[in-house]
Every structure is written in C-alpha cells, then in structure tokens.
Amino acid sequence: METSTEGAAQAPSSDAAQADAPVTVEPAAAVPPVDAAGTGPRAAIAPASLSPSRASDFMQCPLLYRFRVIDRLPEKPSEAATRGTLVHAVLERLFDAPAAERTAPRAKSLIPGQWDRLRETRPEVVELFEDDPEGERLARWLGEAEQLVERWFSLEDPTRLEPAERELFVQAELDSGLMLRGIIDRVDVAPTGEVRIVDYKTGKAPRPEYAEGALFQMKFYALVVWRLKNVVPRRLQLVYLGSGDVLTYDPVVADLERVERKLLALWEAIRQATESGDWRPRPTKLCGWCDHQAHCPEFGGTPPPYPLPVGAGG
Ligand code: SF4
C-alpha cells in the first residue's frame, strides 16, 4: 500500500473542489413536484444510488445535499467548473490522435472546438461571459485552460499511454441494494492486467493531511471496479493540473471494504434525513462557493418547503 504526492503539495483549494465536481442529479432520487395524480403534496424519495460527488456533498453539508438532490435548486455555472469540464474534454479527445501526435500544441489546438461544443451542449455556460463584450475575460479564461492543458505534459506522457477507457460510466449494485455510479476519467490496463484509475483535477493538490478526503472519490471508483470486474485496481492516480502534482495510492481489499462500510453508513444517514426532513447545515469555508446561501438558515435564508416524508403523504 502506498500513498505519495509527487511534487510540492499545495494548500487545499475550494476552487479545486468545485472545479471537478459538476452537479449531476442522482436519477434515483427523483422528487416529483406533485404526487402522481398531479394534485397532492410532494414526497421526498430516498436515493437508490450514490455518486462520489453527491456522497461528498452529504459529508460536506447535509443541507447542500438536500438542495441539490431533493430540491434540485438550480446553480449558476462557474468559471472554474466550466474550465474543468473544458480541460477534461480536451484531454479525453487528445487520445483520438495517433500516439506520436499527442503533443501539447495539438492538445491546445483542441480548446476552441471543445469550447464551441460545450456551449452547444450546455447553453447555460454562455452566460459566464455575457458581461464581457470585448472578450478580455474570455481570452484570459481560455489562456488559463491552455496552461492547465500544457502542465499535464509535465506530469504524464500521452504518447506512451493507450487508455483502455476514457470518461467511463460505471455503476455497480452492492449486496445491500445501494447502486454506486460515477464517471472515471481514464482507465489504464497494463499488459499484465493491472488496472490504474486516473482522475484529472484542474485545481491544486491538497495538503497531505487532506489527502484522505481527496482519495475518497478514487476509492469509491476502485470499489465499483472491484465489484464489477472482481479486480482490485493496482493504482489510483489523481493528476492535479492546477499545481502540477500527482497523488497516487495503491489500494488493498481492506481499503475497499472500509469505503463500502462508509458508503452504507452514509446511505443510511441520507435515508434517515430524507424521512425526517432533518437536513442540518454544516457551515465551513466552502460555504463561500455554495450557490444556496439565500436558502440557507446559516446565512439568514429559508429553505423551500420540504416534501412530505416518505409514507406521510397517505
Ligand atoms: S451555505 Fe454552507 S451551510 Fe448553507 S447549505 Fe451551503 S454549504 Fe451548507
């Protein structure tokens, strides 16, 4: 078992936390606005699935989880998160090219096209630069994306990589019925069959004392792969483009069993909160990045009316 941070560790960054955690809705946690007949009260439905992002939401702040999964409150796109999405798309698409052509100039040349594509597929990101008629902020933002892409080449050599999978959607059901799902940035498989799971982060690497939190997502993926393929990944690798660090961890079965127990406990806590409606706010410095302060009691706000607990609607 090994934990290492290659390169200088940086301060934890809430920007990093946001940049690589796009908000997606857990499909199984759907909350109809009204009952099936369209007339009665809403009902909160306990989720049947968990992703690393939503599990992290609940651990960070149960009320944030509620706002995102139960209430589905809209969130504004952020420059950091959108830049993260853009950079991920560029790194993924670069592997379409023959190995010898996976150069930094080639990667940077993909940015304008991927930005166009992002604006088509997620029109809401256009509003990020609506107040920038001269395009100065956009140019700076695109330049920052270029720097992140360029830094990747100092950390990995894509001419020597042949990923088995890119942007791989995975899901696995645990014996308890909990469905785990997520998207893995890259899966490498060695000729010997050893599996490496790789995730790109556009923020900075956490300080060593925060590494465990950063690895939670990777152990989550390792658990899913283990359950799906009956293979424990040999290595988990986080590539921090913001600071130029690589964090690796070689998991063993006991790690994955531990994370499974943790997820089951988390799932139970979410189920209880769903039924009771008791979603405690947990203020931290990450509140500065939360879109929901206007609804949060910690900031003088009022949450939306809570859907009736499961079973209480008659
Ligand atoms: S502002 Fe902070 S405490 Fe309130 S919901 Fe957001 S993360 Fe939680």
PDB file of N, CA and C in Angstrom, residues 102-191:
ATOM      1  N   ARG A 102       0.152  13.197 -30.073  1.00  0.00           N
ATOM      2  CA  ARG A 102      -0.463  13.710 -28.834  1.00  0.00           C
ATOM      3  C   ARG A 102       0.501  14.683 -28.158  1.00  0.00           C
ATOM      4  N   THR A 103       0.626  15.821 -28.774  1.00  0.00           N
ATOM      5  CA  THR A 103       1.562  16.838 -28.301  1.00  0.00           C
ATOM      6  C   THR A 103       0.804  17.975 -27.616  1.00  0.00           C
ATOM      7  N   ALA A 104       1.553  18.816 -26.905  1.00  0.00           N
ATOM      8  CA  ALA A 104       0.917  19.957 -26.235  1.00  0.00           C
ATOM      9  C   ALA A 104       0.278  20.915 -27.252  1.00  0.00           C
ATOM     10  N   PRO A 105       0.972  21.266 -28.368  1.00  0.00           N
ATOM     11  CA  PRO A 105       0.312  22.145 -29.335  1.00  0.00           C
ATOM     12  C   PRO A 105      -0.980  21.541 -29.885  1.00  0.00           C
ATOM     13  N   ARG A 106      -0.951  20.241 -30.119  1.00  0.00           N
ATOM     14  CA  ARG A 106      -2.163  19.590 -30.630  1.00  0.00           C
ATOM     15  C   ARG A 106      -3.284  19.689 -29.594  1.00  0.00           C
ATOM     16  N   ALA A 107      -2.934  19.436 -28.342  1.00  0.00           N
ATOM     17  CA  ALA A 107      -3.948  19.499 -27.287  1.00  0.00           C
ATOM     18  C   ALA A 107      -4.528  20.906 -27.189  1.00  0.00           C
ATOM     19  N   LYS A 108      -3.647  21.909 -27.229  1.00  0.00           N
ATOM     20  CA  LYS A 108      -4.138  23.294 -27.090  1.00  0.00           C
ATOM     21  C   LYS A 108      -4.995  23.687 -28.288  1.00  0.00           C
ATOM     22  N   SER A 109      -4.694  23.092 -29.436  1.00  0.00           N
ATOM     23  CA  SER A 109      -5.490  23.427 -30.631  1.00  0.00           C
ATOM     24  C   SER A 109      -6.913  22.889 -30.532  1.00  0.00           C
ATOM     25  N   LEU A 110      -7.122  21.943 -29.620  1.00  0.00           N
ATOM     26  CA  LEU A 110      -8.466  21.369 -29.458  1.00  0.00           C
ATOM     27  C   LEU A 110      -9.373  22.267 -28.620  1.00  0.00           C
ATOM     28  N   ILE A 111      -8.779  23.219 -27.907  1.00  0.00           N
ATOM     29  CA  ILE A 111      -9.571  24.007 -26.948  1.00  0.00           C
ATOM     30  C   ILE A 111     -10.709  24.791 -27.615  1.00  0.00           C
ATOM     31  N   PRO A 112     -10.451  25.546 -28.696  1.00  0.00           N
ATOM     32  CA  PRO A 112     -11.568  26.325 -29.265  1.00  0.00           C
ATOM     33  C   PRO A 112     -12.744  25.446 -29.696  1.00  0.00           C
ATOM     34  N   GLY A 113     -12.448  24.321 -30.337  1.00  0.00           N
ATOM     35  CA  GLY A 113     -13.523  23.439 -30.803  1.00  0.00           C
ATOM     36  C   GLY A 113     -14.293  22.836 -29.641  1.00  0.00           C
ATOM     37  N   GLN A 114     -13.571  22.457 -28.583  1.00  0.00           N
ATOM     38  CA  GLN A 114     -14.263  21.870 -27.433  1.00  0.00           C
ATOM     39  C   GLN A 114     -15.073  22.929 -26.687  1.00  0.00           C
ATOM     40  N   TRP A 115     -14.593  24.166 -26.697  1.00  0.00           N
ATOM     41  CA  TRP A 115     -15.366  25.261 -26.083  1.00  0.00           C
ATOM     42  C   TRP A 115     -16.649  25.491 -26.880  1.00  0.00           C
ATOM     43  N   ASP A 116     -16.550  25.466 -28.213  1.00  0.00           N
ATOM     44  CA  ASP A 116     -17.755  25.593 -29.041  1.00  0.00           C
ATOM     45  C   ASP A 116     -18.746  24.476 -28.714  1.00  0.00           C
ATOM     46  N   ARG A 117     -18.209  23.286 -28.597  1.00  0.00           N
ATOM     47  CA  ARG A 117     -19.080  22.129 -28.345  1.00  0.00           C
ATOM     48  C   ARG A 117     -19.759  22.250 -26.972  1.00  0.00           C
ATOM     49  N   LEU A 118     -18.991  22.726 -26.006  1.00  0.00           N
ATOM     50  CA  LEU A 118     -19.546  22.894 -24.659  1.00  0.00           C
ATOM     51  C   LEU A 118     -20.692  23.906 -24.668  1.00  0.00           C
ATOM     52  N   ARG A 119     -20.514  24.981 -25.422  1.00  0.00           N
ATOM     53  CA  ARG A 119     -21.574  25.992 -25.486  1.00  0.00           C
ATOM     54  C   ARG A 119     -22.820  25.444 -26.157  1.00  0.00           C
ATOM     55  N   GLU A 120     -22.620  24.501 -27.095  1.00  0.00           N
ATOM     56  CA  GLU A 120     -23.785  23.897 -27.760  1.00  0.00           C
ATOM     57  C   GLU A 120     -24.513  22.935 -26.832  1.00  0.00           C
ATOM     58  N   THR A 121     -23.732  22.132 -26.130  1.00  0.00           N
ATOM     59  CA  THR A 121     -24.364  21.094 -25.310  1.00  0.00           C
ATOM     60  C   THR A 121     -24.857  21.631 -23.968  1.00  0.00           C
ATOM     61  N   ARG A 122     -24.233  22.708 -23.489  1.00  0.00           N
ATOM     62  CA  ARG A 122     -24.662  23.290 -22.211  1.00  0.00           C
ATOM     63  C   ARG A 122     -24.789  24.800 -22.392  1.00  0.00           C
ATOM     64  N   PRO A 123     -25.873  25.229 -23.017  1.00  0.00           N
ATOM     65  CA  PRO A 123     -26.017  26.653 -23.366  1.00  0.00           C
ATOM     66  C   PRO A 123     -25.912  27.591 -22.166  1.00  0.00           C
ATOM     67  N   GLU A 124     -26.155  27.077 -20.969  1.00  0.00           N
ATOM     68  CA  GLU A 124     -26.110  27.952 -19.797  1.00  0.00           C
ATOM     69  C   GLU A 124     -24.716  28.523 -19.548  1.00  0.00           C
ATOM     70  N   VAL A 125     -23.666  27.868 -20.085  1.00  0.00           N
ATOM     71  CA  VAL A 125     -22.316  28.387 -19.825  1.00  0.00           C
ATOM     72  C   VAL A 125     -22.065  29.693 -20.583  1.00  0.00           C
ATOM     73  N   VAL A 126     -22.892  29.966 -21.593  1.00  0.00           N
ATOM     74  CA  VAL A 126     -22.712  31.185 -22.379  1.00  0.00           C
ATOM     75  C   VAL A 126     -22.833  32.420 -21.479  1.00  0.00           C
ATOM     76  N   GLU A 127     -23.690  32.307 -20.451  1.00  0.00           N
ATOM     77  CA  GLU A 127     -23.928  33.470 -19.576  1.00  0.00           C
ATOM     78  C   GLU A 127     -22.679  33.876 -18.789  1.00  0.00           C
ATOM     79  N   LEU A 128     -21.713  32.959 -18.707  1.00  0.00           N
ATOM     80  CA  LEU A 128     -20.484  33.282 -17.963  1.00  0.00           C
ATOM     81  C   LEU A 128     -19.799  34.527 -18.504  1.00  0.00           C
ATOM     82  N   PHE A 129     -19.883  34.710 -19.805  1.00  0.00           N
ATOM     83  CA  PHE A 129     -19.127  35.802 -20.424  1.00  0.00           C
ATOM     84  C   PHE A 129     -20.033  36.816 -21.118  1.00  0.00           C
ATOM     85  N   GLU A 130     -21.303  36.837 -20.708  1.00  0.00           N
ATOM     86  CA  GLU A 130     -22.237  37.785 -21.325  1.00  0.00           C
ATOM     87  C   GLU A 130     -21.867  39.235 -21.026  1.00  0.00           C
ATOM     88  N   ASP A 131     -21.232  39.440 -19.862  1.00  0.00           N
ATOM     89  CA  ASP A 131     -20.873  40.806 -19.480  1.00  0.00           C
ATOM     90  C   ASP A 131     -19.429  41.122 -19.878  1.00  0.00           C
ATOM     91  N   ASP A 132     -18.969  40.468 -20.919  1.00  0.00           N
ATOM     92  CA  ASP A 132     -17.573  40.623 -21.339  1.00  0.00           C
ATOM     93  C   ASP A 132     -17.545  40.908 -22.851  1.00  0.00           C
ATOM     94  N   PRO A 133     -18.134  42.042 -23.251  1.00  0.00           N
ATOM     95  CA  PRO A 133     -18.308  42.292 -24.695  1.00  0.00           C
ATOM     96  C   PRO A 133     -16.994  42.345 -25.460  1.00  0.00           C
ATOM     97  N   GLU A 134     -15.913  42.766 -24.803  1.00  0.00           N
ATOM     98  CA  GLU A 134     -14.623  42.846 -25.507  1.00  0.00           C
ATOM     99  C   GLU A 134     -13.921  41.488 -25.563  1.00  0.00           C
ATOM    100  N   GLY A 135     -14.430  40.550 -24.798  1.00  0.00           N
ATOM    101  CA  GLY A 135     -13.841  39.208 -24.809  1.00  0.00           C
ATOM    102  C   GLY A 135     -12.545  39.096 -24.029  1.00  0.00           C
ATOM    103  N   GLU A 136     -12.247  40.103 -23.194  1.00  0.00           N
ATOM    104  CA  GLU A 136     -10.968  40.054 -22.458  1.00  0.00           C
ATOM    105  C   GLU A 136     -10.964  38.945 -21.411  1.00  0.00           C
ATOM    106  N   ARG A 137     -12.060  38.868 -20.676  1.00  0.00           N
ATOM    107  CA  ARG A 137     -12.128  37.836 -19.621  1.00  0.00           C
ATOM    108  C   ARG A 137     -12.149  36.437 -20.237  1.00  0.00           C
ATOM    109  N   LEU A 138     -12.868  36.296 -21.323  1.00  0.00           N
ATOM    110  CA  LEU A 138     -12.913  35.004 -22.022  1.00  0.00           C
ATOM    111  C   LEU A 138     -11.511  34.608 -22.491  1.00  0.00           C
ATOM    112  N   ALA A 139     -10.784  35.576 -23.054  1.00  0.00           N
ATOM    113  CA  ALA A 139      -9.431  35.273 -23.539  1.00  0.00           C
ATOM    114  C   ALA A 139      -8.537  34.835 -22.388  1.00  0.00           C
ATOM    115  N   ARG A 140      -8.668  35.503 -21.239  1.00  0.00           N
ATOM    116  CA  ARG A 140      -7.852  35.130 -20.080  1.00  0.00           C
ATOM    117  C   ARG A 140      -8.228  33.728 -19.593  1.00  0.00           C
ATOM    118  N   TRP A 141      -9.512  33.474 -19.580  1.00  0.00           N
ATOM    119  CA  TRP A 141     -10.025  32.165 -19.123  1.00  0.00           C
ATOM    120  C   TRP A 141      -9.541  31.051 -20.058  1.00  0.00           C
ATOM    121  N   LEU A 142      -9.595  31.303 -21.343  1.00  0.00           N
ATOM    122  CA  LEU A 142      -9.103  30.303 -22.298  1.00  0.00           C
ATOM    123  C   LEU A 142      -7.586  30.114 -22.145  1.00  0.00           C
ATOM    124  N   GLY A 143      -6.900  31.204 -21.840  1.00  0.00           N
ATOM    125  CA  GLY A 143      -5.458  31.112 -21.607  1.00  0.00           C
ATOM    126  C   GLY A 143      -5.144  30.255 -20.391  1.00  0.00           C
ATOM    127  N   GLU A 144      -5.963  30.387 -19.349  1.00  0.00           N
ATOM    128  CA  GLU A 144      -5.769  29.549 -18.149  1.00  0.00           C
ATOM    129  C   GLU A 144      -6.018  28.077 -18.472  1.00  0.00           C
ATOM    130  N   ALA A 145      -7.020  27.827 -19.322  1.00  0.00           N
ATOM    131  CA  ALA A 145      -7.276  26.438 -19.741  1.00  0.00           C
ATOM    132  C   ALA A 145      -6.059  25.902 -20.498  1.00  0.00           C
ATOM    133  N   GLU A 146      -5.469  26.732 -21.340  1.00  0.00           N
ATOM    134  CA  GLU A 146      -4.258  26.318 -22.079  1.00  0.00           C
ATOM    135  C   GLU A 146      -3.136  25.941 -21.123  1.00  0.00           C
ATOM    136  N   GLN A 147      -2.943  26.775 -20.095  1.00  0.00           N
ATOM    137  CA  GLN A 147      -1.869  26.495 -19.125  1.00  0.00           C
ATOM    138  C   GLN A 147      -2.085  25.148 -18.434  1.00  0.00           C
ATOM    139  N   LEU A 148      -3.344  24.878 -18.079  1.00  0.00           N
ATOM    140  CA  LEU A 148      -3.642  23.606 -17.406  1.00  0.00           C
ATOM    141  C   LEU A 148      -3.352  22.429 -18.331  1.00  0.00           C
ATOM    142  N   VAL A 149      -3.767  22.579 -19.586  1.00  0.00           N
ATOM    143  CA  VAL A 149      -3.521  21.511 -20.562  1.00  0.00           C
ATOM    144  C   VAL A 149      -2.018  21.316 -20.747  1.00  0.00           C
ATOM    145  N   GLU A 150      -1.300  22.415 -20.861  1.00  0.00           N
ATOM    146  CA  GLU A 150       0.148  22.334 -21.077  1.00  0.00           C
ATOM    147  C   GLU A 150       0.840  21.668 -19.868  1.00  0.00           C
ATOM    148  N   ARG A 151       0.371  21.985 -18.683  1.00  0.00           N
ATOM    149  CA  ARG A 151       1.016  21.420 -17.489  1.00  0.00           C
ATOM    150  C   ARG A 151       0.876  19.895 -17.438  1.00  0.00           C
ATOM    151  N   TRP A 152      -0.194  19.405 -18.006  1.00  0.00           N
ATOM    152  CA  TRP A 152      -0.403  17.950 -18.000  1.00  0.00           C
ATOM    153  C   TRP A 152       0.793  17.221 -18.619  1.00  0.00           C
ATOM    154  N   PHE A 153       1.399  17.847 -19.628  1.00  0.00           N
ATOM    155  CA  PHE A 153       2.503  17.193 -20.326  1.00  0.00           C
ATOM    156  C   PHE A 153       3.768  17.101 -19.469  1.00  0.00           C
ATOM    157  N   SER A 154       3.803  17.856 -18.386  1.00  0.00           N
ATOM    158  CA  SER A 154       4.937  17.721 -17.464  1.00  0.00           C
ATOM    159  C   SER A 154       4.666  16.625 -16.424  1.00  0.00           C
ATOM    160  N   LEU A 155       3.439  16.128 -16.398  1.00  0.00           N
ATOM    161  CA  LEU A 155       3.057  15.127 -15.401  1.00  0.00           C
ATOM    162  C   LEU A 155       2.876  13.738 -16.004  1.00  0.00           C
ATOM    163  N   GLU A 156       2.373  13.694 -17.242  1.00  0.00           N
ATOM    164  CA  GLU A 156       2.166  12.419 -17.925  1.00  0.00           C
ATOM    165  C   GLU A 156       2.586  12.580 -19.379  1.00  0.00           C
ATOM    166  N   ASP A 157       2.893  11.459 -20.012  1.00  0.00           N
ATOM    167  CA  ASP A 157       3.299  11.486 -21.421  1.00  0.00           C
ATOM    168  C   ASP A 157       2.270  10.705 -22.239  1.00  0.00           C
ATOM    169  N   PRO A 158       1.336  11.418 -22.854  1.00  0.00           N
ATOM    170  CA  PRO A 158       0.262  10.702 -23.554  1.00  0.00           C
ATOM    171  C   PRO A 158       0.739   9.915 -24.779  1.00  0.00           C
ATOM    172  N   THR A 159       1.974  10.190 -25.253  1.00  0.00           N
ATOM    173  CA  THR A 159       2.463   9.401 -26.389  1.00  0.00           C
ATOM    174  C   THR A 159       2.811   7.978 -25.933  1.00  0.00           C
ATOM    175  N   ARG A 160       2.929   7.796 -24.617  1.00  0.00           N
ATOM    176  CA  ARG A 160       3.275   6.471 -24.088  1.00  0.00           C
ATOM    177  C   ARG A 160       2.090   5.815 -23.367  1.00  0.00           C
ATOM    178  N   LEU A 161       0.916   6.427 -23.523  1.00  0.00           N
ATOM    179  CA  LEU A 161      -0.282   5.892 -22.867  1.00  0.00           C
ATOM    180  C   LEU A 161      -1.284   5.425 -23.914  1.00  0.00           C
ATOM    181  N   GLU A 162      -1.929   4.333 -23.636  1.00  0.00           N
ATOM    182  CA  GLU A 162      -3.026   3.881 -24.507  1.00  0.00           C
ATOM    183  C   GLU A 162      -4.172   3.488 -23.585  1.00  0.00           C
ATOM    184  N   PRO A 163      -4.997   4.470 -23.218  1.00  0.00           N
ATOM    185  CA  PRO A 163      -6.035   4.180 -22.227  1.00  0.00           C
ATOM    186  C   PRO A 163      -6.966   3.063 -22.679  1.00  0.00           C
ATOM    187  N   ALA A 164      -7.342   2.234 -21.725  1.00  0.00           N
ATOM    188  CA  ALA A 164      -8.353   1.215 -22.028  1.00  0.00           C
ATOM    189  C   ALA A 164      -9.733   1.862 -22.103  1.00  0.00           C
ATOM    190  N   GLU A 165      -9.933   2.895 -21.294  1.00  0.00           N
ATOM    191  CA  GLU A 165     -11.224   3.587 -21.267  1.00  0.00           C
ATOM    192  C   GLU A 165     -10.992   5.059 -20.962  1.00  0.00           C
ATOM    193  N   ARG A 166     -11.902   5.887 -21.516  1.00  0.00           N
ATOM    194  CA  ARG A 166     -11.908   7.319 -21.190  1.00  0.00           C
ATOM    195  C   ARG A 166     -13.335   7.719 -20.864  1.00  0.00           C
ATOM    196  N   GLU A 167     -13.484   8.573 -19.866  1.00  0.00           N
ATOM    197  CA  GLU A 167     -14.832   9.018 -19.456  1.00  0.00           C
ATOM    198  C   GLU A 167     -15.763   7.810 -19.347  1.00  0.00           C
ATOM    199  N   LEU A 168     -15.340   6.874 -18.563  1.00  0.00           N
ATOM    200  CA  LEU A 168     -16.077   5.604 -18.451  1.00  0.00           C
ATOM    201  C   LEU A 168     -17.176   5.711 -17.396  1.00  0.00           C
ATOM    202  N   PHE A 169     -18.425   5.526 -17.837  1.00  0.00           N
ATOM    203  CA  PHE A 169     -19.528   5.486 -16.877  1.00  0.00           C
ATOM    204  C   PHE A 169     -19.556   4.093 -16.239  1.00  0.00           C
ATOM    205  N   VAL A 170     -19.541   4.063 -14.922  1.00  0.00           N
ATOM    206  CA  VAL A 170     -19.584   2.773 -14.232  1.00  0.00           C
ATOM    207  C   VAL A 170     -20.698   2.798 -13.193  1.00  0.00           C
ATOM    208  N   GLN A 171     -21.293   1.645 -12.994  1.00  0.00           N
ATOM    209  CA  GLN A 171     -22.227   1.525 -11.888  1.00  0.00           C
ATOM    210  C   GLN A 171     -22.229   0.068 -11.422  1.00  0.00           C
ATOM    211  N   ALA A 172     -22.399  -0.076 -10.128  1.00  0.00           N
ATOM    212  CA  ALA A 172     -22.427  -1.417  -9.545  1.00  0.00           C
ATOM    213  C   ALA A 172     -23.354  -1.386  -8.350  1.00  0.00           C
ATOM    214  N   GLU A 173     -24.100  -2.472  -8.198  1.00  0.00           N
ATOM    215  CA  GLU A 173     -25.025  -2.561  -7.081  1.00  0.00           C
ATOM    216  C   GLU A 173     -24.387  -3.375  -5.963  1.00  0.00           C
ATOM    217  N   LEU A 174     -24.410  -2.821  -4.762  1.00  0.00           N
ATOM    218  CA  LEU A 174     -23.887  -3.551  -3.609  1.00  0.00           C
ATOM    219  C   LEU A 174     -24.942  -4.554  -3.133  1.00  0.00           C
ATOM    220  N   ASP A 175     -24.511  -5.504  -2.316  1.00  0.00           N
ATOM    221  CA  ASP A 175     -25.446  -6.520  -1.814  1.00  0.00           C
ATOM    222  C   ASP A 175     -26.637  -5.882  -1.103  1.00  0.00           C
ATOM    223  N   SER A 176     -26.407  -4.721  -0.508  1.00  0.00           N
ATOM    224  CA  SER A 176     -27.455  -4.020   0.234  1.00  0.00           C
ATOM    225  C   SER A 176     -28.509  -3.400  -0.682  1.00  0.00           C
ATOM    226  N   GLY A 177     -28.235  -3.363  -1.972  1.00  0.00           N
ATOM    227  CA  GLY A 177     -29.154  -2.732  -2.908  1.00  0.00           C
ATOM    228  C   GLY A 177     -28.722  -1.333  -3.310  1.00  0.00           C
ATOM    229  N   LEU A 178     -27.736  -0.777  -2.610  1.00  0.00           N
ATOM    230  CA  LEU A 178     -27.267   0.565  -2.963  1.00  0.00           C
ATOM    231  C   LEU A 178     -26.510   0.512  -4.296  1.00  0.00           C
ATOM    232  N   MET A 179     -26.917   1.377  -5.206  1.00  0.00           N
ATOM    233  CA  MET A 179     -26.260   1.456  -6.506  1.00  0.00           C
ATOM    234  C   MET A 179     -25.195   2.554  -6.444  1.00  0.00           C
ATOM    235  N   LEU A 180     -23.981   2.197  -6.802  1.00  0.00           N
ATOM    236  CA  LEU A 180     -22.901   3.187  -6.887  1.00  0.00           C
ATOM    237  C   LEU A 180     -22.675   3.496  -8.352  1.00  0.00           C
ATOM    238  N   ARG A 181     -22.498   4.770  -8.635  1.00  0.00           N
ATOM    239  CA  ARG A 181     -22.277   5.132 -10.034  1.00  0.00           C
ATOM    240  C   ARG A 181     -21.338   6.323 -10.126  1.00  0.00           C
ATOM    241  N   GLY A 182     -20.688   6.424 -11.262  1.00  0.00           N
ATOM    242  CA  GLY A 182     -19.782   7.549 -11.452  1.00  0.00           C
ATOM    243  C   GLY A 182     -19.137   7.485 -12.828  1.00  0.00           C
ATOM    244  N   ILE A 183     -18.336   8.479 -13.111  1.00  0.00           N
ATOM    245  CA  ILE A 183     -17.639   8.534 -14.394  1.00  0.00           C
ATOM    246  C   ILE A 183     -16.142   8.636 -14.103  1.00  0.00           C
ATOM    247  N   ILE A 184     -15.397   7.669 -14.611  1.00  0.00           N
ATOM    248  CA  ILE A 184     -13.945   7.628 -14.388  1.00  0.00           C
ATOM    249  C   ILE A 184     -13.258   8.290 -15.583  1.00  0.00           C
ATOM    250  N   ASP A 185     -12.371   9.247 -15.294  1.00  0.00           N
ATOM    251  CA  ASP A 185     -11.722   9.983 -16.387  1.00  0.00           C
ATOM    252  C   ASP A 185     -10.934   9.059 -17.317  1.00  0.00           C
ATOM    253  N   ARG A 186     -10.141   8.168 -16.709  1.00  0.00           N
ATOM    254  CA  ARG A 186      -9.298   7.299 -17.559  1.00  0.00           C
ATOM    255  C   ARG A 186      -8.994   5.996 -16.830  1.00  0.00           C
ATOM    256  N   VAL A 187      -9.021   4.923 -17.577  1.00  0.00           N
ATOM    257  CA  VAL A 187      -8.620   3.624 -17.034  1.00  0.00           C
ATOM    258  C   VAL A 187      -7.488   3.098 -17.905  1.00  0.00           C
ATOM    259  N   ASP A 188      -6.350   2.821 -17.283  1.00  0.00           N
ATOM    260  CA  ASP A 188      -5.221   2.209 -17.983  1.00  0.00           C
ATOM    261  C   ASP A 188      -5.124   0.753 -17.534  1.00  0.00           C
ATOM    262  N   VAL A 189      -4.862  -0.130 -18.478  1.00  0.00           N
ATOM    263  CA  VAL A 189      -4.677  -1.544 -18.146  1.00  0.00           C
ATOM    264  C   VAL A 189      -3.323  -1.984 -18.685  1.00  0.00           C
ATOM    265  N   ALA A 190      -2.458  -2.443 -17.793  1.00  0.00           N
ATOM    266  CA  ALA A 190      -1.121  -2.894 -18.197  1.00  0.00           C
ATOM    267  C   ALA A 190      -1.226  -4.245 -18.898  1.00  0.00           C
ATOM    268  N   PRO A 191      -0.208  -4.603 -19.704  1.00  0.00           N
ATOM    269  CA  PRO A 191      -0.223  -5.924 -20.342  1.00  0.00           C
ATOM    270  C   PRO A 191      -0.382  -7.060 -19.338  1.00  0.00           C
TER     271      PRO A 191
END
